Amino acid sequence: MTTHRHGNLSIVPLWEFVLEGFRGGVETQALLFALFLVLYIVTIVGNLTMIVVITLDARLHSPMYFFLKNLSFLDLCYSSVITPNTLANFFSSSKVISFAGCATQLCFFSLLVTTEGLLLGVMAYDRFMAICSPLSYGMTMCPKRCTRLVLGTYCGGCLNSIAQTSLTFQLPFCSSNRINHFFCDVPPLLQLACADTALNELVMFAICGLIIVGTTLVVLISYGYITVTILRMHSESGRVKVFSTCVSHITAVSLFIGTVFVMYAQPGAVESMEQGKVISIFYTQVIPMLNPLIYSLRNQDVKDALRRLGQRQVAL
């Protein structure tokens, strides 16, 4: 194996990394394992339930629920990219992940989390069209356009994933292969690099900032118009129903955008990995679990669909 020198550090080809995860003894690891397992089970059950209910109930075959089904799919997928490996590592003595495995995990995580951020913006636009332009809503948000919008979010996710993964894994890494995190992410990987990472940090901040600012602007503008429209409604029940749907979406957007901003889109975000681990738990474990609960518990249509599905199963 060839070894090169970079200052006082050795640069060696790395074939594997070690995910250090969380500090603590066996009891701490067991407690974290139980926490992650419960969160993951609830995430799987909640998101799969949303996907099944929306797919089977014809009354939910509308643009809003089409986007919500895609949101559940993304939550299910990006949680699954990280959690099974994390659970296995809690009681693993080696905690090793191959170089290719680490790159693959980062690639899919970047793809899915970016797509979700963009999809939340699309969902705000959908609510704007439904509430502020109801007469043209059916034509504007036709199935073909909805599909194109979702595909567009995936294209944006792919672009960010390719940029982040290629820039990160073309860096030379120091002789240490220990990643101070529980999954392969850009900030902890940059800490292992033996080269100037200014370009990588700039790209990360720029792309994440663009997604956050873009999504936030779409949400603020959309809900600004929606608020005015709601206040003009004469029907009290209509205002309550529309407001309930909007609150669910604003809650989901706020949780997602807030945690992503703290982790990736502020100077010094790559410096505090211990804080970063806690924040990462929130957006990789808690938010995917909360989203189906937020949308189902506050949405009468979803609750009615769940009841109809349950009655259908009992009848069978």
Coordinates of N, CA, C and O in Angstrom, one line a residue, residues 79 125 147 157 165 171 204 243 247 277 291:
S79 N -35.0 7.2 6.3 CA -34.8 6.6 7.6 C -34.1 5.2 7.5 O -33.3 4.8 8.3
Y125 N -47.1 25.0 -2.5 CA -47.6 25.5 -3.8 C -48.9 24.9 -4.1 O -49.9 25.6 -4.6
T147 N -47.1 14.7 -11.3 CA -46.0 13.7 -11.5 C -44.7 14.4 -11.9 O -43.6 14.1 -11.4
G157 N -32.8 16.5 -6.0 CA -32.1 15.6 -5.1 C -30.9 14.9 -5.7 O -29.8 14.8 -5.0
T165 N -21.5 13.9 -2.9 CA -20.8 12.6 -2.8 C -19.5 12.7 -3.6 O -18.5 12.3 -3.1
L171 N -11.7 13.7 -2.0 CA -10.8 14.2 -1.0 C -9.8 13.2 -0.5 O -10.2 12.0 -0.4
M204 N -21.7 22.9 0.2 CA -22.7 22.4 1.1 C -23.6 23.6 1.6 O -24.8 23.5 1.6
F243 N -57.5 25.7 7.8 CA -56.5 26.1 8.7 C -55.8 24.8 9.3 O -54.6 24.8 9.5
V247 N -51.8 24.1 9.1 CA -51.0 24.0 10.3 C -50.2 22.7 10.2 O -49.0 22.7 10.6
K277 N -24.7 15.2 16.3 CA -25.3 13.9 16.4 C -26.8 14.0 17.0 O -27.7 13.3 16.5
N291 N -44.0 12.9 10.9 CA -44.8 13.4 9.8 C -46.1 12.7 9.6 O -47.2 13.3 9.4

